[in-house]
Short mmCIF file of C-alpha atoms and ligand atoms in Angstrom, two decimals:
data_model
loop_
_atom_site.label_atom_id
_atom_site.label_comp_id
_atom_site.label_asym_id
_atom_site.label_seq_id
_atom_site.Cartn_x
_atom_site.Cartn_y
_atom_site.Cartn_z
CA MET T 1 16.61 -18.35 17.74
CA LEU T 2 14.30 -18.07 20.75
CA ASN T 3 14.42 -21.04 23.33
CA ALA T 4 11.73 -23.59 23.65
CA GLN T 5 10.12 -22.08 26.76
CA ASP T 6 10.00 -18.75 25.46
CA ARG T 7 8.36 -20.35 22.11
CA ALA T 8 5.75 -22.34 24.20
CA ILE T 9 4.81 -19.13 26.15
CA VAL T 10 4.41 -17.10 23.21
CA LYS T 11 2.11 -19.79 21.55
CA ALA T 12 0.14 -20.12 24.68
CA THR T 13 -0.79 -16.43 24.42
CA VAL T 14 -2.23 -17.07 20.75
CA PRO T 15 -5.88 -17.34 22.11
CA LEU T 16 -5.46 -14.11 24.28
CA LEU T 17 -4.43 -12.46 20.94
CA GLU T 18 -6.90 -13.81 18.87
CA SER T 19 -9.69 -12.30 21.11
CA GLY T 20 -8.14 -9.25 22.64
CA GLY T 21 -5.39 -8.40 20.16
CA GLU T 22 -6.99 -5.22 18.75
CA ALA T 23 -7.39 -3.92 22.08
CA LEU T 24 -3.75 -4.49 22.86
CA THR T 25 -2.57 -2.74 19.84
CA THR T 26 -4.92 0.08 20.25
CA HIS T 27 -3.77 0.75 23.59
CA PHE T 28 -0.17 0.14 22.34
CA TYR T 29 -0.50 3.14 19.70
CA LYS T 30 -2.09 5.46 22.38
CA LEU T 31 0.91 4.80 24.79
CA MET T 32 3.43 5.18 21.95
CA LEU T 33 1.92 8.20 20.07
CA SER T 34 1.32 10.18 23.34
CA GLU T 35 4.79 9.44 24.77
CA TYR T 36 7.17 9.71 21.75
CA PRO T 37 5.98 12.48 19.77
CA GLU T 38 9.00 11.99 17.40
CA VAL T 39 7.36 8.81 15.85
CA ARG T 40 4.00 10.59 15.37
CA PRO T 41 4.77 11.98 11.74
CA LEU T 42 5.41 8.36 10.63
CA PHE T 43 1.78 7.32 11.04
CA ASN T 44 -1.21 8.31 9.35
CA GLN T 45 -3.74 9.46 12.09
CA ALA T 46 -6.67 8.61 9.96
CA ASN T 47 -5.72 4.87 9.98
CA GLN T 48 -5.47 5.00 13.76
CA ALA T 49 -9.05 6.81 14.08
CA SER T 50 -10.52 4.06 11.69
CA GLY T 51 -8.71 1.17 13.80
CA ASP T 52 -7.24 -0.08 10.35
CA GLN T 53 -3.65 0.25 11.56
CA PRO T 54 -3.98 -1.17 15.02
CA ARG T 55 -5.89 -4.19 13.11
CA ALA T 56 -2.98 -4.65 10.82
CA LEU T 57 -0.46 -4.75 13.54
CA ALA T 58 -2.65 -7.14 15.62
CA ASN T 59 -2.97 -9.32 12.81
CA GLY T 60 0.98 -9.31 12.21
CA VAL T 61 1.66 -9.86 15.65
CA LEU T 62 -0.96 -12.97 15.87
CA MET T 63 0.37 -14.37 12.42
CA TYR T 64 3.94 -14.27 14.25
CA ALA T 65 2.93 -15.98 17.38
CA ARG T 66 1.02 -18.60 15.50
CA HIS T 67 4.04 -19.44 13.40
CA ILE T 68 6.80 -18.96 15.98
CA ASP T 69 7.90 -22.47 15.20
CA GLN T 70 8.10 -22.09 11.28
CA LEU T 71 8.87 -18.37 10.39
CA GLU T 72 9.19 -19.21 6.89
CA GLN T 73 5.34 -19.91 6.95
CA LEU T 74 4.70 -16.21 7.37
CA GLY T 75 5.11 -15.76 3.70
CA GLY T 76 4.19 -12.69 2.03
CA LEU T 77 3.63 -10.74 5.24
CA VAL T 78 7.15 -10.08 6.03
CA GLY T 79 7.78 -8.44 2.51
CA GLN T 80 4.55 -6.36 2.86
CA ILE T 81 5.47 -5.01 6.20
CA ILE T 82 9.26 -4.43 5.24
CA ASN T 83 8.17 -2.56 2.01
CA LYS T 84 5.63 -0.32 3.84
CA HIS T 85 8.41 0.64 6.55
CA VAL T 86 11.03 1.27 3.83
CA ALA T 87 8.57 3.63 1.98
CA LEU T 88 8.11 5.54 5.13
CA GLN T 89 11.76 5.45 6.16
CA ILE T 90 11.11 3.34 9.55
CA LEU T 91 14.90 3.25 11.07
CA PRO T 92 16.34 0.74 13.44
CA GLU T 93 16.08 3.57 16.10
CA HIS T 94 12.24 3.42 16.03
CA TYR T 95 12.24 -0.44 17.05
CA PRO T 96 12.96 -0.03 20.80
CA ILE T 97 10.24 2.37 21.19
CA VAL T 98 7.82 -0.11 19.62
CA GLY T 99 9.17 -2.80 21.95
CA SER T 100 8.97 -1.02 24.98
CA CYS T 101 5.56 0.33 24.38
CA LEU T 102 4.28 -3.20 23.14
CA LEU T 103 5.40 -4.90 26.19
CA ARG T 104 3.77 -2.23 28.46
CA ALA T 105 0.63 -2.48 26.63
CA ILE T 106 0.83 -6.41 27.08
CA GLU T 107 1.03 -5.92 30.74
CA GLU T 108 -1.24 -3.31 31.24
CA VAL T 109 -4.29 -4.82 28.92
CA LEU T 110 -3.77 -8.55 29.98
CA GLY T 111 -3.05 -7.53 33.73
CA LYS T 112 0.05 -8.71 35.89
CA ALA T 113 -1.82 -11.82 36.84
CA THR T 114 -1.77 -12.92 33.16
CA ALA T 115 1.20 -10.82 32.01
CA THR T 116 3.58 -12.83 34.48
CA PRO T 117 7.44 -11.68 34.30
CA GLU T 118 8.04 -15.00 32.49
CA VAL T 119 5.31 -13.88 29.79
CA ILE T 120 6.89 -10.58 29.59
CA ALA T 121 10.28 -11.94 29.14
CA ALA T 122 9.09 -14.53 26.70
CA TRP T 123 7.34 -11.77 24.25
CA GLY T 124 10.43 -9.50 24.87
CA ALA T 125 12.65 -12.00 23.39
CA ALA T 126 10.15 -12.91 20.54
CA TYR T 127 9.76 -9.15 19.83
CA GLN T 128 13.54 -8.83 19.57
CA GLN T 129 13.42 -11.77 17.28
CA LEU T 130 10.99 -10.15 14.73
CA ALA T 131 12.77 -7.03 15.03
CA ASP T 132 15.90 -8.18 14.05
CA ILE T 133 14.34 -10.13 11.01
CA LEU T 134 12.73 -6.69 9.75
CA MET T 135 15.66 -4.62 10.59
CA GLY T 136 18.03 -6.63 8.77
CA ALA T 137 15.55 -6.86 5.66
CA GLU T 138 14.86 -3.34 5.62
CA GLU T 139 18.52 -2.55 5.76
CA GLY T 140 19.09 -4.84 2.66
CA LEU T 141 16.40 -2.88 1.09
CA TYR T 142 17.78 0.58 1.87
CA GLN T 143 21.29 -0.41 0.70
CA GLN T 144 19.88 -1.89 -2.49
CA LYS T 145 17.93 1.40 -3.28
CA ALA T 146 21.02 3.51 -2.47
CA GLN T 147 23.30 1.75 -4.78
CA ALA T 148 21.10 1.05 -7.93
CA PRO T 149 21.63 3.58 -10.55
CA GLY T 150 19.66 6.96 -9.78
CA GLY T 151 19.21 5.64 -6.24
CA TRP T 152 19.29 7.28 -2.97
CA ARG T 153 18.94 6.79 0.84
CA GLY T 154 16.51 8.60 2.97
CA ALA T 155 14.82 11.95 2.07
CA ARG T 156 15.69 13.67 -1.49
CA ALA T 157 14.53 16.98 -2.75
CA PHE T 158 12.10 16.98 -5.68
CA ARG T 159 10.58 19.96 -7.61
CA LEU T 160 7.15 19.83 -8.89
CA ALA T 161 7.88 19.90 -12.92
CA ALA T 162 4.03 19.62 -13.88
CA ARG T 163 0.61 19.15 -12.69
CA VAL T 164 -2.27 17.92 -14.67
CA GLN T 165 -6.01 17.67 -13.73
CA GLU T 166 -6.89 14.01 -14.73
CA SER T 167 -10.67 14.05 -13.20
CA SER T 168 -12.73 16.16 -11.08
CA GLU T 169 -11.12 14.66 -8.10
CA ILE T 170 -7.59 13.31 -9.28
CA VAL T 171 -4.63 15.52 -10.16
CA SER T 172 -0.98 14.14 -11.51
CA PHE T 173 2.02 15.70 -9.82
CA HIS T 174 5.46 15.27 -11.86
CA PHE T 175 8.62 15.45 -9.81
CA ALA T 176 11.92 16.09 -10.89
CA PRO T 177 15.05 15.86 -8.40
CA VAL T 178 16.37 19.29 -7.52
CA ASP T 179 19.84 17.71 -7.88
CA ALA T 180 18.88 17.23 -11.49
CA GLY T 181 20.62 13.50 -11.31
CA PRO T 182 18.75 10.31 -12.69
CA VAL T 183 16.27 8.67 -10.58
CA LEU T 184 15.71 5.04 -9.51
CA LYS T 185 13.55 3.08 -11.97
CA ALA T 186 10.74 1.69 -9.98
CA GLU T 187 8.75 -1.44 -10.73
CA PRO T 188 5.36 -1.11 -12.08
CA GLY T 189 3.08 -0.94 -9.13
CA GLN T 190 5.85 0.18 -6.50
CA TYR T 191 4.94 3.52 -4.66
CA LEU T 192 6.88 6.53 -3.29
CA GLY T 193 7.01 7.97 0.41
CA VAL T 194 6.08 11.73 0.27
CA GLN T 195 7.11 13.78 3.17
CA VAL T 196 5.51 17.50 3.54
CA LEU T 197 5.30 20.00 6.10
CA ILE T 198 1.89 21.19 6.78
CA GLU T 199 1.77 24.15 9.09
CA GLY T 200 5.02 23.22 10.67
CA GLU T 201 3.96 19.72 11.15
CA GLU T 202 5.49 16.86 9.38
CA HIS T 203 3.08 14.15 7.49
CA ARG T 204 4.17 11.12 5.39
CA ARG T 205 2.00 9.20 2.85
CA ASN T 206 2.60 6.83 0.18
CA TYR T 207 1.39 7.23 -3.36
CA SER T 208 1.73 4.78 -6.39
CA LEU T 209 3.81 5.74 -9.21
CA SER T 210 0.94 6.05 -12.01
CA ALA T 211 3.58 5.82 -15.04
CA LEU T 212 6.68 3.69 -15.64
CA SER T 213 9.59 5.65 -14.39
CA ASP T 214 12.01 6.82 -17.24
CA GLY T 215 15.03 7.36 -14.95
CA ALA T 216 14.40 11.07 -14.84
CA GLU T 217 11.03 11.86 -13.03
CA TYR T 218 8.18 10.29 -11.19
CA ARG T 219 4.39 10.69 -11.69
CA ILE T 220 1.88 10.13 -8.90
CA SER T 221 -1.77 10.81 -9.26
CA VAL T 222 -3.58 11.88 -6.20
CA LYS T 223 -7.52 11.96 -5.19
CA ARG T 224 -8.56 14.76 -3.11
CA GLU T 225 -10.01 13.25 -0.16
CA ALA T 226 -12.59 14.99 1.87
CA GLY T 227 -11.06 16.13 5.03
CA GLY T 228 -7.84 14.69 4.10
CA LYS T 229 -4.56 16.42 5.22
CA VAL T 230 -1.95 15.43 2.49
CA SER T 231 -4.04 15.22 -0.46
CA ASN T 232 -5.87 18.38 0.20
CA PHE T 233 -2.44 20.08 0.67
CA LEU T 234 -1.07 18.75 -2.41
CA HIS T 235 -4.25 19.87 -4.48
CA ALA T 236 -4.56 23.28 -2.98
CA HIS T 237 -0.93 24.50 -2.56
CA LEU T 238 1.62 22.52 -4.40
CA GLN T 239 2.47 24.47 -7.52
CA VAL T 240 4.88 23.71 -10.39
CA GLY T 241 8.58 24.72 -8.98
CA ASP T 242 7.61 23.88 -5.37
CA THR T 243 9.78 21.30 -3.65
CA LEU T 244 9.13 18.38 -1.24
CA ASN T 245 10.92 15.24 -0.02
CA LEU T 246 10.57 11.91 -1.56
CA PHE T 247 11.72 8.62 -0.14
CA PRO T 248 12.82 5.92 -2.70
CA PRO T 249 9.84 3.64 -4.53
CA ALA T 250 9.15 0.35 -2.79
CA GLY T 251 6.53 -2.08 -2.60
CA ASP T 252 5.76 -5.63 -3.60
CA PHE T 253 2.56 -5.17 -5.50
CA THR T 254 4.61 -5.49 -8.68
CA LEU T 255 3.98 -6.96 -12.20
CA ALA T 256 5.56 -10.33 -12.24
CA SER T 257 6.92 -11.44 -15.44
CA SER T 258 4.70 -13.95 -17.06
CA ASP T 259 3.11 -14.69 -20.44
CA LYS T 260 -0.49 -15.59 -19.38
CA PRO T 261 -3.03 -12.84 -20.22
CA LEU T 262 -3.19 -10.15 -17.99
CA VAL T 263 -6.00 -8.50 -16.26
CA LEU T 264 -6.03 -5.37 -14.42
CA ILE T 265 -9.15 -4.35 -12.60
CA SER T 266 -9.34 -0.82 -10.72
CA GLY T 267 -12.01 0.98 -8.82
CA GLY T 268 -11.62 5.04 -8.81
CA VAL T 269 -7.93 6.13 -7.64
CA GLY T 270 -6.89 2.45 -7.59
CA ILE T 271 -6.05 2.99 -11.47
CA THR T 272 -2.75 4.54 -10.49
CA PRO T 273 -0.51 1.43 -10.17
CA THR T 274 -2.39 -0.56 -13.11
CA LEU T 275 -1.25 2.19 -15.51
CA ALA T 276 2.24 1.74 -14.88
CA MET T 277 1.50 -2.15 -15.21
CA LEU T 278 -0.24 -1.59 -18.42
CA ASP T 279 2.30 0.08 -20.11
CA ALA T 280 5.11 -2.52 -18.94
CA ALA T 281 2.85 -5.46 -20.16
CA LEU T 282 2.09 -3.71 -23.53
CA ALA T 283 5.97 -3.00 -23.96
CA SER T 284 6.23 -6.93 -23.60
CA GLY T 285 3.51 -7.78 -26.12
CA ARG T 286 1.23 -9.28 -23.31
CA LEU T 287 -2.56 -9.72 -23.98
CA VAL T 288 -4.09 -7.25 -21.69
CA HIS T 289 -7.79 -6.73 -20.52
CA PHE T 290 -7.80 -3.50 -18.83
CA ILE T 291 -11.12 -2.91 -16.61
CA HIS T 292 -11.92 -0.03 -14.68
CA CYS T 293 -14.89 1.15 -12.53
CA ALA T 294 -15.76 4.89 -11.70
CA ARG T 295 -18.62 6.50 -9.89
CA ASN T 296 -19.47 8.20 -13.21
CA GLY T 297 -17.72 9.69 -16.31
CA ALA T 298 -16.60 13.08 -14.67
CA LEU T 299 -14.67 10.97 -11.93
CA HIS T 300 -13.22 8.83 -14.54
CA ALA T 301 -9.29 9.49 -14.69
CA PHE T 302 -6.95 8.63 -17.63
CA ARG T 303 -9.68 7.52 -20.05
CA ASP T 304 -8.22 9.16 -23.01
CA TRP T 305 -4.66 7.97 -21.86
CA VAL T 306 -5.94 4.51 -21.79
CA ASP T 307 -8.18 4.76 -25.07
CA GLU T 308 -5.32 6.03 -26.89
CA ARG T 309 -3.19 2.81 -26.01
CA ALA T 310 -6.06 0.86 -27.00
CA ALA T 311 -6.03 2.60 -30.25
CA ARG T 312 -2.44 1.48 -30.79
CA HIS T 313 -2.35 -1.81 -29.32
CA PRO T 314 -4.77 -4.47 -30.81
CA GLN T 315 -3.76 -6.89 -27.81
CA LEU T 316 -5.21 -4.30 -25.33
CA LYS T 317 -9.15 -4.43 -24.55
CA ARG T 318 -10.44 -2.00 -22.27
CA PHE T 319 -13.95 -2.02 -20.48
CA TYR T 320 -15.42 0.84 -18.39
CA CYS T 321 -18.03 0.57 -15.75
CA TYR T 322 -19.87 3.62 -14.05
CA ALA T 323 -22.02 3.38 -11.25
CA GLU T 324 -24.17 6.13 -12.49
CA ASP T 325 -24.63 7.81 -15.96
CA ASP T 326 -23.93 11.66 -15.30
CA GLY T 327 -25.53 12.37 -18.67
CA VAL T 328 -22.62 14.42 -20.07
CA SER T 329 -19.43 12.13 -20.17
CA SER T 330 -18.92 9.33 -22.91
CA PRO T 331 -20.91 6.39 -22.09
CA ALA T 332 -19.37 3.45 -20.10
CA ASP T 333 -19.62 0.04 -21.35
CA ALA T 334 -21.72 -0.84 -18.23
CA LEU T 335 -23.67 0.69 -15.65
CA GLY T 336 -24.22 -0.25 -11.93
CA LEU T 337 -21.83 -2.18 -9.81
CA LEU T 338 -19.63 -4.52 -11.40
CA SER T 339 -21.39 -7.79 -11.28
CA LYS T 340 -20.10 -11.41 -11.70
CA ASP T 341 -21.80 -11.91 -15.07
CA GLN T 342 -20.34 -8.58 -16.45
CA LEU T 343 -16.77 -9.37 -15.25
CA GLY T 344 -17.09 -12.78 -16.59
CA GLN T 345 -17.82 -11.31 -20.10
CA TRP T 346 -15.02 -9.16 -19.82
CA LEU T 347 -12.30 -11.67 -18.67
CA PRO T 348 -10.51 -13.62 -21.34
CA VAL T 349 -11.89 -16.84 -22.08
CA GLU T 350 -8.92 -18.58 -21.01
CA ARG T 351 -9.03 -18.34 -17.15
CA ASP T 352 -5.32 -19.28 -16.59
CA LEU T 353 -4.64 -15.55 -16.34
CA ASP T 354 -3.04 -13.13 -13.90
CA ALA T 355 -5.16 -10.59 -12.20
CA TYR T 356 -4.33 -7.32 -10.35
CA PHE T 357 -6.83 -5.44 -8.70
CA LEU T 358 -6.99 -2.52 -6.45
CA GLY T 359 -9.81 -0.07 -5.37
CA PRO T 360 -11.76 0.56 -2.30
CA LYS T 361 -11.93 -2.39 0.21
CA GLY T 362 -15.69 -3.17 -0.63
CA PHE T 363 -14.82 -3.21 -4.24
CA MET T 364 -11.70 -5.43 -3.96
CA ALA T 365 -13.81 -8.14 -1.79
CA VAL T 366 -16.30 -8.36 -4.49
CA VAL T 367 -13.69 -8.49 -7.26
CA LYS T 368 -11.72 -11.21 -5.30
CA ARG T 369 -14.82 -13.34 -4.90
CA HIS T 370 -16.04 -12.76 -8.29
CA LEU T 371 -12.58 -13.73 -9.70
CA LYS T 372 -12.47 -16.93 -7.74
CA GLY T 373 -16.18 -17.89 -8.77
CA LEU T 374 -15.30 -17.30 -12.37
CA GLY T 375 -12.39 -19.86 -12.26
CA VAL T 376 -9.48 -17.80 -11.72
CA PRO T 377 -6.68 -19.43 -9.78
CA GLU T 378 -6.62 -17.60 -6.35
CA GLN T 379 -2.79 -17.60 -6.40
CA GLN T 380 -2.82 -15.81 -9.68
CA SER T 381 -5.19 -12.84 -8.27
CA ARG T 382 -3.14 -10.14 -6.53
CA TYR T 383 -4.23 -6.90 -4.82
CA GLU T 384 -3.12 -4.28 -2.69
CA PHE T 385 -4.49 -1.92 -0.25
CA PHE T 386 -4.23 2.05 -0.38
CA GLY T 387 -4.02 1.76 3.45
CA PRO T 388 -2.91 -0.87 6.26
CA ALA T 389 -3.65 -4.30 4.87
CA ALA T 390 -6.94 -5.83 5.90
CA SER T 391 -9.12 -9.04 5.36
CA LEU T 392 -11.10 -9.29 2.27
CA GLU T 393 -13.29 -12.41 3.40
C1 FAD H 1 0.62 1.72 -0.88
C2 FAD H 1 -0.20 2.98 -0.96
C3 FAD H 1 -0.45 3.50 -2.30
C4 FAD H 1 -1.37 4.40 -2.53
N1 FAD H 1 -1.34 5.09 -3.70
C5 FAD H 1 -2.33 6.17 -4.01
C6 FAD H 1 -2.57 6.84 -4.87
O1 FAD H 1 -1.80 6.49 -5.99
N2 FAD H 1 -3.43 7.96 -5.31
C7 FAD H 1 -4.15 8.36 -3.73
O2 FAD H 1 -4.68 9.08 -4.26
N3 FAD H 1 -4.14 7.66 -2.86
C8 FAD H 1 -2.94 6.86 -2.77
N4 FAD H 1 -2.91 6.09 -1.33
C9 FAD H 1 -3.33 6.49 -0.37
C10 FAD H 1 -2.73 7.80 0.28
O3 FAD H 1 -1.65 7.35 0.71
C11 FAD H 1 -3.48 8.72 1.53
O4 FAD H 1 -3.95 7.56 2.33
C12 FAD H 1 -4.55 9.43 0.95
O5 FAD H 1 -4.24 10.36 -0.17
C13 FAD H 1 -5.31 10.06 1.95
O6 FAD H 1 -4.48 10.93 2.87
P1 FAD H 1 -4.71 12.41 3.23
O7 FAD H 1 -3.66 12.86 4.32
O8 FAD H 1 -5.39 13.31 2.34
O9 FAD H 1 -6.19 12.18 4.21
P2 FAD H 1 -6.03 11.72 5.91
O10 FAD H 1 -5.67 13.03 6.49
O11 FAD H 1 -5.14 10.70 5.88
O12 FAD H 1 -7.50 11.30 5.84
C14 FAD H 1 -8.14 10.31 5.33
C15 FAD H 1 -9.61 10.23 5.79
O13 FAD H 1 -9.89 10.09 7.00
C16 FAD H 1 -10.60 11.14 7.56
N5 FAD H 1 -9.91 11.26 9.08
C17 FAD H 1 -8.52 11.93 9.04
N6 FAD H 1 -8.42 11.94 10.58
C18 FAD H 1 -9.54 11.54 11.03
C19 FAD H 1 -9.92 11.18 12.50
N7 FAD H 1 -9.07 11.70 13.35
N8 FAD H 1 -11.06 10.99 12.84
C20 FAD H 1 -11.95 10.52 11.69
N9 FAD H 1 -11.69 10.60 10.37
C21 FAD H 1 -10.53 11.06 10.13
C22 FAD H 1 -10.38 12.34 6.71
O14 FAD H 1 -11.60 13.03 6.78
C23 FAD H 1 -10.48 11.61 5.31
O15 FAD H 1 -11.63 11.27 4.83
C24 FAD H 1 -1.86 5.06 -1.51
C25 FAD H 1 -1.80 4.49 0.07
C26 FAD H 1 -0.84 3.51 -0.02
C27 FAD H 1 -0.69 2.86 1.38
C1 HEM H 2 8.41 -6.15 15.16
C2 HEM H 2 8.05 -4.85 14.92
C3 HEM H 2 6.72 -4.54 13.87
C4 HEM H 2 5.78 -5.17 13.45
C5 HEM H 2 5.53 -6.56 13.66
C6 HEM H 2 5.26 -4.27 12.45
C7 HEM H 2 4.16 -4.60 11.66
C8 HEM H 2 3.38 -3.79 10.78
C9 HEM H 2 2.49 -4.21 10.18
C10 HEM H 2 1.52 -5.46 9.89
C11 HEM H 2 1.89 -3.16 9.29
C12 HEM H 2 0.99 -3.11 8.10
C13 HEM H 2 1.42 -3.43 6.81
C14 HEM H 2 0.30 -3.18 5.81
O1 HEM H 2 -0.41 -2.40 6.00
O2 HEM H 2 0.90 -3.67 4.72
C15 HEM H 2 2.89 -1.92 9.48
C16 HEM H 2 2.93 -0.74 9.01
C17 HEM H 2 3.68 0.43 9.60
N1 HEM H 2 4.45 0.34 10.67
FE1 HEM H 2 5.37 -1.20 11.59
N2 HEM H 2 5.88 -3.11 12.62
C18 HEM H 2 6.74 -3.08 13.46
C19 HEM H 2 7.81 -2.03 13.87
C20 HEM H 2 7.41 -0.69 13.45
C21 HEM H 2 8.38 0.61 14.09
C22 HEM H 2 9.51 0.21 14.95
C23 HEM H 2 7.78 1.41 13.29
C24 HEM H 2 8.21 2.87 13.67
C25 HEM H 2 8.02 3.36 14.71
C26 HEM H 2 6.74 1.05 12.47
C27 HEM H 2 5.64 1.85 11.88
C28 HEM H 2 4.91 1.65 10.91
C29 HEM H 2 4.25 2.57 9.99
C30 HEM H 2 4.26 3.98 10.00
C31 HEM H 2 3.15 1.50 9.20
C32 HEM H 2 2.48 2.04 8.14
C33 HEM H 2 1.29 2.70 9.14
C34 HEM H 2 0.06 3.46 8.23
O3 HEM H 2 -0.06 3.19 7.07
O4 HEM H 2 -0.55 4.17 8.84
N3 HEM H 2 6.50 -0.27 12.51
N4 HEM H 2 3.91 -2.61 10.46
#
């Protein structure tokens, strides 16, 4: 527990973080990634270049400083961070590196006149307190995943058992463990950590499980990103029989048990976790409205897969919205961008429902606003990012 003086000093720096937090975390990443090459593979360089990761960290640090007196009010933030960390295998030995670079960045960005020895000492103690909370929670998750049936800790070698082209941009990869043992059953909505070596350089990425795990193998479905390192490598080079390492599934964007109607809304490759959620919900007999938006029919993955389920399960209603008509694919239920009126027509009449959505950031901001405007209680509308968390406001 921090002493009262340290807490007061940390709280007094909140206005500085509000105005300069991003400059500080950007400087922090520059220091750390240039001086500690061993942590580079953990970080997606694209998220540094876009500024998304420095922003996510700045927000985390700011929320922590604001709530230093009532850490329980950090709510979902800690769960989100530890799940991301666990899926990328962040370990206790990484924390002192982050701690020392963060303190140096505070000193170098704020200047010695503001970042006095007292300020640095208070932030050092505050960092250690948060690091202890995160390391403790992460160790709990690592142990839980290692001890569960089919579970493991760290990297485990998997062989590509099958690859399936799902749309012009998305390929599914089915992985079975090289040791032929069982695999941990993930919760619908969780994601794996993938570790690959490309031209001798290690990269790690997260991919959502696009099917319920059956205890024997996993399926992920990857969109080829223009200029993207790992997605292009997987699409172009990973063939049946090849091996790579996977970290155990993690993630807190999971389908909570409920008997309310379920609405799953996705844009593009954001469809992946909603597929596992769909099967879990159908198995429990829930009413499901499945809404998917794609740029056009050629880019629409899993249409047949969802249609086949809709044919078998009368409690599943599915709606498709294409930004444009490609003139060849089966028609959508609506054309253009998803409007509030259209969404209103596709939601169950009863608005006391659970909504889960995922897609590009702009799409999610619109969906969030529409759901609220259409009377869906905000706390019943959940989402996740295929990258560092950001604000949708
Ligand atoms: C929880 C979670 C679940 C996810 N699930 C899925 C999923 O189910 N399916 C899926 O396809 N993806 C998923 N993702 C996204 C996935 O992890 C990768 O981010 C995605 O595949 C892109 O990785 P990449 O290596 O191909 O591209 P990157 O190399 O990361 O590049 C991404 C983009 O940034 C650009 N870029 C790269 N470096 C720079 C630079 N230095 N300057 C400027 N621009 C740059 C690239 O051109 C590209 O357009 C998920 C992400 C998370 C966090
Ligand atoms: C107290 C210390 C730490 C805090 C407050 C913190 C905070 C965060 C936050 C807020 C995110 C974004 C979460 C999200 O997008 O959902 C994140 C992601 C991440 N963190 Fe940490 N973190 C800490 C320590 C560490 C350490 C020690 C490492 C390893 C060196 C690390 C590596 C990562 C990585 C690799 C990601 C994902 C980055 C990406 O997607 O590009 N973190 N962390």
